[in-house]
Structure formats: structure tokens, C-alpha cells
Amino acid sequence: MTGTERTGTEGTGTERTGTERKRLHVITWGCQMNVYDSGRMADVLAPIGYAPAAVPDGADMVILNTCHIRDKAAEKVFSELGRLRRLKEATGNRMILAVAGCVAQAKGAEILVRAPYVDIVLGPQTYHRLPEMVARAARTRSRGNGRGAGVIETDFPPEDKFDQLPQSDAPQGVTAFLTVQEGCDKFCSFCVVPYTRGAEQSRSADSILREACHLAAQGAREITVLGQNVNAWHGEAPAGSSGAWGLGRLLRALAEIPGLCRLRYTTSHPRDMDDDLIGAHRDLPALMPYLHLPVQSGSDRVLAAMNRKHSAADYRRLVERLRAARPDLALSSDFIVGHPGETEADFEATMALVREVRFAQAYSFKYSPRPGTPAAGAAMQVAEADKDRRLRTLQALLRDQQGEFAAGCVGLDLAVLFTGFGRHPGQIVGRSPFLQPVHVMGQAGLIGTESIVRIVADMPNSLAGTLVEERRIA
Ligand code: SAH
Ligand code: SF4
Ligand code: F3S
């Protein structure tokens, strides 16, 4: 789970008869789980009349779904709120403005102090209560200046939000996310997630399988199973089976759902990769040969300081076992450079691990001190100039490896699941098993199906190919 890119997700709610139609725009920053949550917030608001709006201008409600992972991600919330304030004023203050996600969880009331025109602040565990929050916000607002008492819901409620969410009846894309696990008990020294998302919690297998069947029936062909530590997922076996299930067993059950041809999961922790899950990579053709398995550093000293509870050798061994199970497995990782105490020798150990493992893709970040986390107060913070240099060096190596991996795909026949139209007329785009975007000239009717494509060229972030064989999936 990475990145703080703006994904610009729109609400996916649908209009209901008998209720006044209102327009909802959702802005999504952060990880895939935020993308999933934004969709579910739209689902929750659909029954009270909110339908998606492509732009925030003139909307009845705007939700800013935020990310707290690094300083930059958190700070840009307030500049975005300044922009939204002007849009709210342009509606005569009719627009309801909500801040959701991990910054809302971390900063709570501070948001209402710095941005009193915000109507609702809600954490990631309370969005099933949104309709009630909207009603409260509408009641408390003093008409005219658009300022209400400000509704805050950032507790960790006892009820399970997944039991309260309505089933989405919005049309589904070809690829879908499905959250199965949330929260984290690992407490890495640098990370805010255990504080913003709370303790590790797994959804029941029954509720996950029900949602997956529904997604497939709505048109999804690929599901990415999500969790902050998705491979820590464990649950009671569904009715009719016995014992406890881990993620490997859950993936085996998901692979049997008619219509689903691809499965992925993210993000995994190296410590929670058990034999059954590794075996699933060997046994399940639907499980795509691409795994995001963050290592963060190649230095045992730094890994210990990070509280990762695994060594660089543990990671190397794990990669070996995974590649033995699935020889074509492409690996992706996250790296942090400049964690407190990281020396040049530690950084070199990270470079050595990257050279050895070889990654098809990776995300790398400069360490960003986060308030309330152990590393933020640690001695031996690394100078900004050293962080900059190390990041540039590491990214150059990772870029080369990504390029080599893509170049190695040229000439291969790969299964591509088509997801939409490309930028040029007649072009469609899909994903390779290794998650690379692939462009081909092809009929619109192929969207939603998997076909064999001969890869003919590699670009910095995508591949181009020609259709070899249409392998339509019902
Ligand atoms: N649960 C996942 C990662 C979640 S956060 C895991 O355990 O790997 C996504 C990534 O953001 C992390 O893998 C880490 O590389 C990066 N990250 C988290 N906190 C950070 C910080 N304080 N500074 C820089 N990068 C950070
Ligand atoms: Fe953050 Fe570590 Fe938990 Fe990942 S495992 S979410 S990096 S605390
Ligand atoms: Fe960001 Fe929260 Fe995801 S901090 S990375 S949105 S879990």
C-alpha cells in the first residue's frame, strides 16, 4: 500500500427514486484502501439521495478522503480545503464539506479550528454513520455563514462497519478492490497507520465471499484483496467448513467464484507470509505473479531500529521460497531512506539487497518524521541532503531494474485483462499479469475480457503489443 497520489475518485452512488437527487464529489488521496473507502462512502450516501458528480464545483457535498503517511500528504489537506472553501461559498454555503481518512483521524478537532467551514470530520472506522452525520450537520448549521457546530466522529466504534454497509449497486469496473483486513499491530517505528487505522481486524470469510460474488456479478473480473497487513488476515471458516482460515485459504475460495479470473493482494508484511499463502502462488493460476512485499531497508541495524522484526536474510529467504513456488513472480517493494541512525554503510546494504533481489517495480521515500511515532523523537536524524542523495541513488537503480524487467517482456505473449480505452483512437488498455499497463489496437468489445497479447515495445511506464488470441471470459 503506497503512494499519496490524488486518484480523483468520484462517488459511485446511484440515484434512488422518491428522494431528492443531490450531487456528491469525493476526492481521494493515499492508498488503495482509501480508494475502496471512497467507493463505500458513496454507497452509504446513495440511499439518502447522493449521486456522483464529476467535479466539486456546485456539488451538494464534497468529501476529502485524506492520507497522513508522510508530512507532505498531510500538509496539503489545508491548501486543498482553502480551495474547497471558495467552492462552498460559491454555492451560498449549501455545500456540505467533510474531511475523512487518516488526517481526519489523526488531527480531529484541529481541522475544525484551522478550517471552521468544514462541516464533518470522520475517521476511517465511522463512515457507515455518514447519513446520520449529514443529518446532524444540516441541523446544526447556522444558515448564512455556512458554519455549524462541526460534527466529529473519530472514535473506534464497537460495531463492525462492514456489517452496516449497504451492498453497492453501482456498476462495477473490470478491476475492483475489496478490503478484508484493516488496522495494524506492528508499530513500525516510523509509521502512523497503527494510530490512524487502529488495531488489526479481519472481516469474516462469509462477508468477504458475499461481497466478492456480488462484485463478480456486477462485472468485476479482477479483485485485489486489501489490508494494511493483508496477509495477517485470519478468520473463522465460513458455515459448512471447519477450523480457521488464513489468507491462502481465502484466496483458494475466491479463485472458485465464477467470472473472477484474476486475484491479487496487497500489502503484505514479510513476517506474515505463511506456507499456505506461498503454496497458493504455486497452486492458483488466478493468483497473479506479482507481489508487493515491502522490505523498507537492507540493513539489519536499521530493520531492528524500525521494529520490523525481520532481517535482510529473512527477506532473501522468503523471496527464494516464493520464487520456487512461482518462478515468474515479479516483486515490488517499499523503501525508506534516511531512517534515524541510517549510515552510509546501512544505505549500501539496501543497495546490495536491491541488486540481489531485483525488483520489477518499487516505491521509495525519504523518511518523514511523523508526530507521535517513536522514530520522530529519535536521536541521530539524518540530514536532508543525505536523504536526498540516497533517494536519488536508490531510485536510479530501481528505475533501471524496472526498465530491464519491462524490456524482458518484449517478445513474450502475455495475458492482458482489458480495462478501458487508451488515449489514441482505436486503442484499448489493460494490465499484464505483472500489473503493467499494456496498449493495443483492438475492439471496444474486448474490454472486460482477457486476451493473449504479443508485447512489441516497452515504454518507461507501460508496454505496447498486438493481439494474438482472444480468450473471452464470460
Ligand atoms: N503496511 C505496509 C505499508 C503501509 S505505509 C507495510 O508494512 O509495508 C506505505 C509505505 O509508506 C511504507 O511501506 C513505507 O515505505 C512508507 N512510509 C510509511 N511511513 C513513512 C514515513 N514516516 N516516512 C517515509 N515513508 C513512510
Ligand atoms: Fe505501518 Fe509497519 Fe504497520 Fe506497515 S506494518 S502499516 S509500515 S506499522
Ligand atoms: Fe495513508 Fe492512511 Fe492509507 S495514512 S497510506 S490513507 S492507511
GROMACS .gro file of N, CA and C in nm, residues 14-117:
model
  312
   14THR      N    1  -2.578   0.569  -0.653
   14THR     CA    2  -2.679   0.574  -0.758
   14THR      C    3  -2.801   0.647  -0.706
   15GLU      N    4  -2.877   0.694  -0.800
   15GLU     CA    5  -2.996   0.771  -0.765
   15GLU      C    6  -3.107   0.676  -0.720
   16ARG      N    7  -3.177   0.714  -0.618
   16ARG     CA    8  -3.293   0.636  -0.574
   16ARG      C    9  -3.419   0.716  -0.602
   17THR      N   10  -3.524   0.645  -0.637
   17THR     CA   11  -3.648   0.716  -0.661
   17THR      C   12  -3.707   0.758  -0.527
   18GLY      N   13  -3.782   0.865  -0.527
   18GLY     CA   14  -3.851   0.908  -0.406
   18GLY      C   15  -3.765   0.994  -0.316
   19THR      N   16  -3.636   1.013  -0.348
   19THR     CA   17  -3.554   1.101  -0.267
   19THR      C   18  -3.499   1.211  -0.358
   20GLU      N   19  -3.474   1.324  -0.298
   20GLU     CA   20  -3.422   1.437  -0.376
   20GLU      C   21  -3.281   1.403  -0.422
   21ARG      N   22  -3.249   1.430  -0.550
   21ARG     CA   23  -3.118   1.395  -0.603
   21ARG      C   24  -3.018   1.503  -0.565
   22LYS      N   25  -2.909   1.462  -0.500
   22LYS     CA   26  -2.806   1.557  -0.462
   22LYS      C   27  -2.673   1.510  -0.522
   23ARG      N   28  -2.579   1.603  -0.535
   23ARG     CA   29  -2.455   1.570  -0.604
   23ARG      C   30  -2.339   1.558  -0.506
   24LEU      N   31  -2.266   1.447  -0.519
   24LEU     CA   32  -2.156   1.415  -0.428
   24LEU      C   33  -2.026   1.404  -0.506
   25HIS      N   34  -1.923   1.473  -0.460
   25HIS     CA   35  -1.791   1.458  -0.520
   25HIS      C   36  -1.694   1.412  -0.411
   26VAL      N   37  -1.620   1.306  -0.439
   26VAL     CA   38  -1.523   1.255  -0.342
   26VAL      C   39  -1.382   1.269  -0.400
   27ILE      N   40  -1.294   1.333  -0.323
   27ILE     CA   41  -1.153   1.345  -0.365
   27ILE      C   42  -1.074   1.246  -0.280
   28THR      N   43  -0.996   1.160  -0.347
   28THR     CA   44  -0.927   1.054  -0.273
   28THR      C   45  -0.777   1.068  -0.283
   29TRP      N   46  -0.712   1.075  -0.168
   29TRP     CA   47  -0.566   1.070  -0.163
   29TRP      C   48  -0.526   0.944  -0.088
   30GLY      N   49  -0.400   0.903  -0.105
   30GLY     CA   50  -0.348   0.794  -0.023
   30GLY      C   51  -0.353   0.660  -0.091
   31CYS      N   52  -0.370   0.556  -0.009
   31CYS     CA   53  -0.351   0.419  -0.057
   31CYS      C   54  -0.479   0.362  -0.118
   32GLN      N   55  -0.469   0.240  -0.166
   32GLN     CA   56  -0.584   0.172  -0.228
   32GLN      C   57  -0.700   0.158  -0.130
   33MET      N   58  -0.667   0.147  -0.001
   33MET     CA   59  -0.777   0.131   0.094
   33MET      C   60  -0.863   0.257   0.098
   34ASN      N   61  -0.799   0.373   0.081
   34ASN     CA   62  -0.877   0.496   0.074
   34ASN      C   63  -0.965   0.497  -0.052
   35VAL      N   64  -0.913   0.441  -0.161
   35VAL     CA   65  -0.993   0.434  -0.284
   35VAL      C   66  -1.117   0.347  -0.258
   36TYR      N   67  -1.095   0.234  -0.193
   36TYR     CA   68  -1.207   0.145  -0.158
   36TYR      C   69  -1.304   0.218  -0.066
   37ASP      N   70  -1.251   0.284   0.038
   37ASP     CA   71  -1.337   0.354   0.134
   37ASP      C   72  -1.420   0.462   0.065
   38SER      N   73  -1.360   0.533  -0.031
   38SER     CA   74  -1.434   0.640  -0.100
   38SER      C   75  -1.555   0.582  -0.172
   39GLY      N   76  -1.537   0.465  -0.235
   39GLY     CA   77  -1.649   0.399  -0.302
   39GLY      C   78  -1.758   0.361  -0.202
   40ARG      N   79  -1.713   0.312  -0.086
   40ARG     CA   80  -1.812   0.270   0.013
   40ARG      C   81  -1.884   0.390   0.075
   41MET      N   82  -1.815   0.503   0.089
   41MET     CA   83  -1.883   0.623   0.141
   41MET      C   84  -1.993   0.666   0.044
   42ALA      N   85  -1.962   0.657  -0.085
   42ALA     CA   86  -2.065   0.690  -0.186
   42ALA      C   87  -2.182   0.592  -0.175
   43ASP      N   88  -2.153   0.464  -0.152
   43ASP     CA   89  -2.260   0.364  -0.137
   43ASP      C   90  -2.350   0.397  -0.018
   44VAL      N   91  -2.288   0.442   0.092
   44VAL     CA   92  -2.363   0.471   0.214
   44VAL      C   93  -2.454   0.592   0.193
   45LEU      N   94  -2.407   0.685   0.109
   45LEU     CA   95  -2.484   0.809   0.089
   45LEU      C   96  -2.588   0.796  -0.022
   46ALA      N   97  -2.577   0.691  -0.105
   46ALA     CA   98  -2.672   0.674  -0.216
   46ALA      C   99  -2.818   0.665  -0.168
   47PRO      N  100  -2.846   0.587  -0.062
   47PRO     CA  101  -2.986   0.575  -0.020
   47PRO      C  102  -3.047   0.707   0.029
   48ILE      N  103  -2.964   0.805   0.068
   48ILE     CA  104  -3.023   0.933   0.107
   48ILE      C  105  -3.013   1.035  -0.008
   49GLY      N  106  -2.994   0.983  -0.129
   49GLY     CA  107  -3.014   1.068  -0.247
   49GLY      C  108  -2.889   1.124  -0.313
   50TYR      N  109  -2.769   1.086  -0.266
   50TYR     CA  110  -2.648   1.142  -0.327
   50TYR      C  111  -2.602   1.059  -0.446
   51ALA      N  112  -2.582   1.126  -0.559
   51ALA     CA  113  -2.533   1.060  -0.681
   51ALA      C  114  -2.400   1.126  -0.719
   52PRO      N  115  -2.316   1.053  -0.793
   52PRO     CA  116  -2.181   1.105  -0.820
   52PRO      C  117  -2.179   1.231  -0.906
   53ALA      N  118  -2.086   1.320  -0.872
   53ALA     CA  119  -2.061   1.440  -0.953
   53ALA      C  120  -1.916   1.437  -0.995
   54ALA      N  121  -1.890   1.471  -1.121
   54ALA     CA  122  -1.753   1.460  -1.174
   54ALA      C  123  -1.661   1.568  -1.118
   55VAL      N  124  -1.718   1.682  -1.081
   55VAL     CA  125  -1.636   1.793  -1.031
   55VAL      C  126  -1.696   1.844  -0.900
   56PRO      N  127  -1.611   1.908  -0.816
   56PRO     CA  128  -1.664   1.958  -0.689
   56PRO      C  129  -1.749   2.086  -0.705
   57ASP      N  130  -1.729   2.157  -0.816
   57ASP     CA  131  -1.798   2.285  -0.835
   57ASP      C  132  -1.949   2.264  -0.830
   58GLY      N  133  -2.013   2.332  -0.736
   58GLY     CA  134  -2.159   2.327  -0.728
   58GLY      C  135  -2.214   2.202  -0.662
   59ALA      N  136  -2.127   2.113  -0.613
   59ALA     CA  137  -2.176   1.988  -0.552
   59ALA      C  138  -2.247   2.018  -0.420
   60ASP      N  139  -2.339   1.928  -0.381
   60ASP     CA  140  -2.408   1.942  -0.253
   60ASP      C  141  -2.321   1.893  -0.138
   61MET      N  142  -2.231   1.802  -0.173
   61MET     CA  143  -2.140   1.752  -0.069
   61MET      C  144  -2.006   1.716  -0.133
   62VAL      N  145  -1.898   1.755  -0.065
   62VAL     CA  146  -1.765   1.715  -0.109
   62VAL      C  147  -1.697   1.647   0.009
   63ILE      N  148  -1.641   1.528  -0.017
   63ILE     CA  149  -1.563   1.457   0.085
   63ILE      C  150  -1.418   1.456   0.041
   64LEU      N  151  -1.329   1.503   0.130
   64LEU     CA  152  -1.186   1.496   0.103
   64LEU      C  153  -1.132   1.379   0.186
   65ASN      N  154  -1.096   1.270   0.118
   65ASN     CA  155  -1.050   1.150   0.188
   65ASN      C  156  -0.898   1.152   0.191
   66THR      N  157  -0.841   1.167   0.309
   66THR     CA  158  -0.701   1.211   0.324
   66THR      C  159  -0.604   1.101   0.368
   67CYS      N  160  -0.475   1.132   0.354
   67CYS     CA  161  -0.366   1.040   0.391
   67CYS      C  162  -0.267   1.112   0.483
   68HIS      N  163  -0.220   1.042   0.586
   68HIS     CA  164  -0.132   1.103   0.687
   68HIS      C  165   0.009   1.044   0.684
   69ILE      N  166   0.038   0.961   0.584
   69ILE     CA  167   0.157   0.875   0.591
   69ILE      C  168   0.287   0.955   0.593
   70ARG      N  169   0.294   1.061   0.512
   70ARG     CA  170   0.413   1.147   0.514
   70ARG      C  171   0.367   1.292   0.530
   71ASP      N  172   0.462   1.375   0.573
   71ASP     CA  173   0.430   1.513   0.604
   71ASP      C  174   0.362   1.587   0.489
   72LYS      N  175   0.416   1.567   0.368
   72LYS     CA  176   0.364   1.639   0.252
   72LYS      C  177   0.217   1.607   0.228
   73ALA      N  178   0.186   1.476   0.241
   73ALA     CA  179   0.049   1.431   0.216
   73ALA      C  180  -0.046   1.499   0.313
   74ALA      N  181  -0.004   1.509   0.441
   74ALA     CA  182  -0.092   1.565   0.543
   74ALA      C  183  -0.106   1.716   0.527
   75GLU      N  184   0.005   1.783   0.495
   75GLU     CA  185   0.003   1.929   0.490
   75GLU      C  186  -0.083   1.984   0.375
   76LYS      N  187  -0.088   1.909   0.264
   76LYS     CA  188  -0.163   1.965   0.150
   76LYS      C  189  -0.314   1.964   0.174
   77VAL      N  190  -0.358   1.897   0.283
   77VAL     CA  191  -0.501   1.897   0.316
   77VAL      C  192  -0.551   2.041   0.333
   78PHE      N  193  -0.472   2.123   0.406
   78PHE     CA  194  -0.523   2.256   0.436
   78PHE      C  195  -0.525   2.347   0.314
   79SER      N  196  -0.430   2.328   0.221
   79SER     CA  197  -0.437   2.411   0.100
   79SER      C  198  -0.556   2.367   0.014
   80GLU      N  199  -0.583   2.237   0.009
   80GLU     CA  200  -0.699   2.189  -0.067
   80GLU      C  201  -0.828   2.240  -0.002
   81LEU      N  202  -0.831   2.244   0.131
   81LEU     CA  203  -0.952   2.293   0.199
   81LEU      C  204  -0.976   2.441   0.168
   82GLY      N  205  -0.867   2.516   0.152
   82GLY     CA  206  -0.882   2.657   0.115
   82GLY      C  207  -0.952   2.670  -0.019
   83ARG      N  208  -0.914   2.584  -0.114
   83ARG     CA  209  -0.977   2.586  -0.247
   83ARG      C  210  -1.125   2.546  -0.234
   84LEU      N  211  -1.152   2.443  -0.155
   84LEU     CA  212  -1.289   2.395  -0.142
   84LEU      C  213  -1.377   2.497  -0.070
   85ARG      N  214  -1.315   2.575   0.020
   85ARG     CA  215  -1.392   2.678   0.090
   85ARG      C  216  -1.454   2.776  -0.011
   86ARG      N  217  -1.371   2.814  -0.111
   86ARG     CA  218  -1.422   2.909  -0.211
   86ARG      C  219  -1.536   2.846  -0.291
   87LEU      N  220  -1.525   2.717  -0.321
   87LEU     CA  221  -1.632   2.650  -0.395
   87LEU      C  222  -1.758   2.641  -0.309
   88LYS      N  223  -1.737   2.621  -0.179
   88LYS     CA  224  -1.853   2.614  -0.087
   88LYS      C  225  -1.923   2.750  -0.082
   89GLU      N  226  -1.844   2.857  -0.072
   89GLU     CA  227  -1.903   2.991  -0.067
   89GLU      C  228  -1.981   3.020  -0.195
   90ALA      N  229  -1.928   2.969  -0.307
   90ALA     CA  230  -1.996   2.993  -0.436
   90ALA      C  231  -2.132   2.923  -0.442
   91THR      N  232  -2.155   2.825  -0.354
   91THR     CA  233  -2.288   2.760  -0.350
   91THR      C  234  -2.378   2.827  -0.246
   92GLY      N  235  -2.337   2.943  -0.196
   92GLY     CA  236  -2.415   3.007  -0.089
   92GLY      C  237  -2.405   2.925   0.038
   93ASN      N  238  -2.294   2.857   0.054
   93ASN     CA  239  -2.267   2.771   0.169
   93ASN      C  240  -2.363   2.654   0.184
   94ARG      N  241  -2.426   2.615   0.072
   94ARG     CA  242  -2.512   2.497   0.073
   94ARG      C  243  -2.429   2.369   0.080
   95MET      N  244  -2.312   2.372   0.018
   95MET     CA  245  -2.226   2.253   0.011
   95MET      C  246  -2.186   2.205   0.151
   96ILE      N  247  -2.201   2.074   0.173
   96ILE     CA  248  -2.151   2.014   0.297
   96ILE      C  249  -2.009   1.966   0.269
   97LEU      N  250  -1.916   2.009   0.355
   97LEU     CA  251  -1.776   1.975   0.334
   97LEU      C  252  -1.731   1.878   0.444
   98ALA      N  253  -1.684   1.760   0.403
   98ALA     CA  254  -1.642   1.659   0.500
   98ALA      C  255  -1.496   1.623   0.478
   99VAL      N  256  -1.421   1.605   0.588
   99VAL     CA  257  -1.284   1.556   0.579
   99VAL      C  258  -1.281   1.416   0.640
  100ALA      N  259  -1.239   1.319   0.560
  100ALA     CA  260  -1.238   1.180   0.604
  100ALA      C  261  -1.095   1.127   0.599
  101GLY      N  262  -1.076   1.001   0.637
  101GLY     CA  263  -0.947   0.936   0.620
  101GLY      C  264  -0.851   0.959   0.736
  102CYS      N  265  -0.723   0.936   0.709
  102CYS     CA  266  -0.625   0.925   0.817
  102CYS      C  267  -0.584   1.060   0.877
  103VAL      N  268  -0.589   1.171   0.799
  103VAL     CA  269  -0.561   1.301   0.861
  103VAL      C  270  -0.676   1.338   0.953
  104ALA      N  271  -0.798   1.307   0.911
  104ALA     CA  272  -0.915   1.333   0.996
  104ALA      C  273  -0.900   1.258   1.127
  105GLN      N  274  -0.857   1.133   1.119
  105GLN     CA  275  -0.841   1.051   1.240
  105GLN      C  276  -0.732   1.110   1.331
  106ALA      N  277  -0.621   1.153   1.269
  106ALA     CA  278  -0.506   1.199   1.347
  106ALA      C  279  -0.528   1.340   1.403
  107LYS      N  280  -0.592   1.425   1.325
  107LYS     CA  281  -0.599   1.566   1.368
  107LYS      C  282  -0.732   1.605   1.429
  108GLY      N  283  -0.838   1.533   1.397
  108GLY     CA  284  -0.969   1.554   1.458
  108GLY      C  285  -1.010   1.699   1.469
  109ALA      N  286  -1.026   1.746   1.593
  109ALA     CA  287  -1.079   1.879   1.619
  109ALA      C  288  -0.991   1.990   1.561
  110GLU      N  289  -0.860   1.964   1.549
  110GLU     CA  290  -0.771   2.067   1.496
  110GLU      C  291  -0.816   2.113   1.357
  111ILE      N  292  -0.874   2.021   1.282
  111ILE     CA  293  -0.922   2.057   1.148
  111ILE      C  294  -1.032   2.162   1.158
  112LEU      N  295  -1.122   2.142   1.256
  112LEU     CA  296  -1.232   2.238   1.271
  112LEU      C  297  -1.183   2.373   1.322
  113VAL      N  298  -1.072   2.373   1.394
  113VAL     CA  299  -1.016   2.500   1.441
  113VAL      C  300  -0.950   2.573   1.325
  114ARG      N  301  -0.869   2.500   1.248
  114ARG     CA  302  -0.798   2.565   1.137
  114ARG      C  303  -0.889   2.591   1.018
  115ALA      N  304  -0.994   2.513   1.004
  115ALA     CA  305  -1.085   2.527   0.888
  115ALA      C  306  -1.230   2.516   0.937
  116PRO      N  307  -1.280   2.623   1.004
  116PRO     CA  308  -1.412   2.614   1.068
  116PRO      C  309  -1.527   2.598   0.970
  117TYR      N  310  -1.500   2.617   0.842
  117TYR     CA  311  -1.606   2.599   0.741
  117TYR      C  312  -1.626   2.452   0.708
   0.00000   0.00000   0.00000
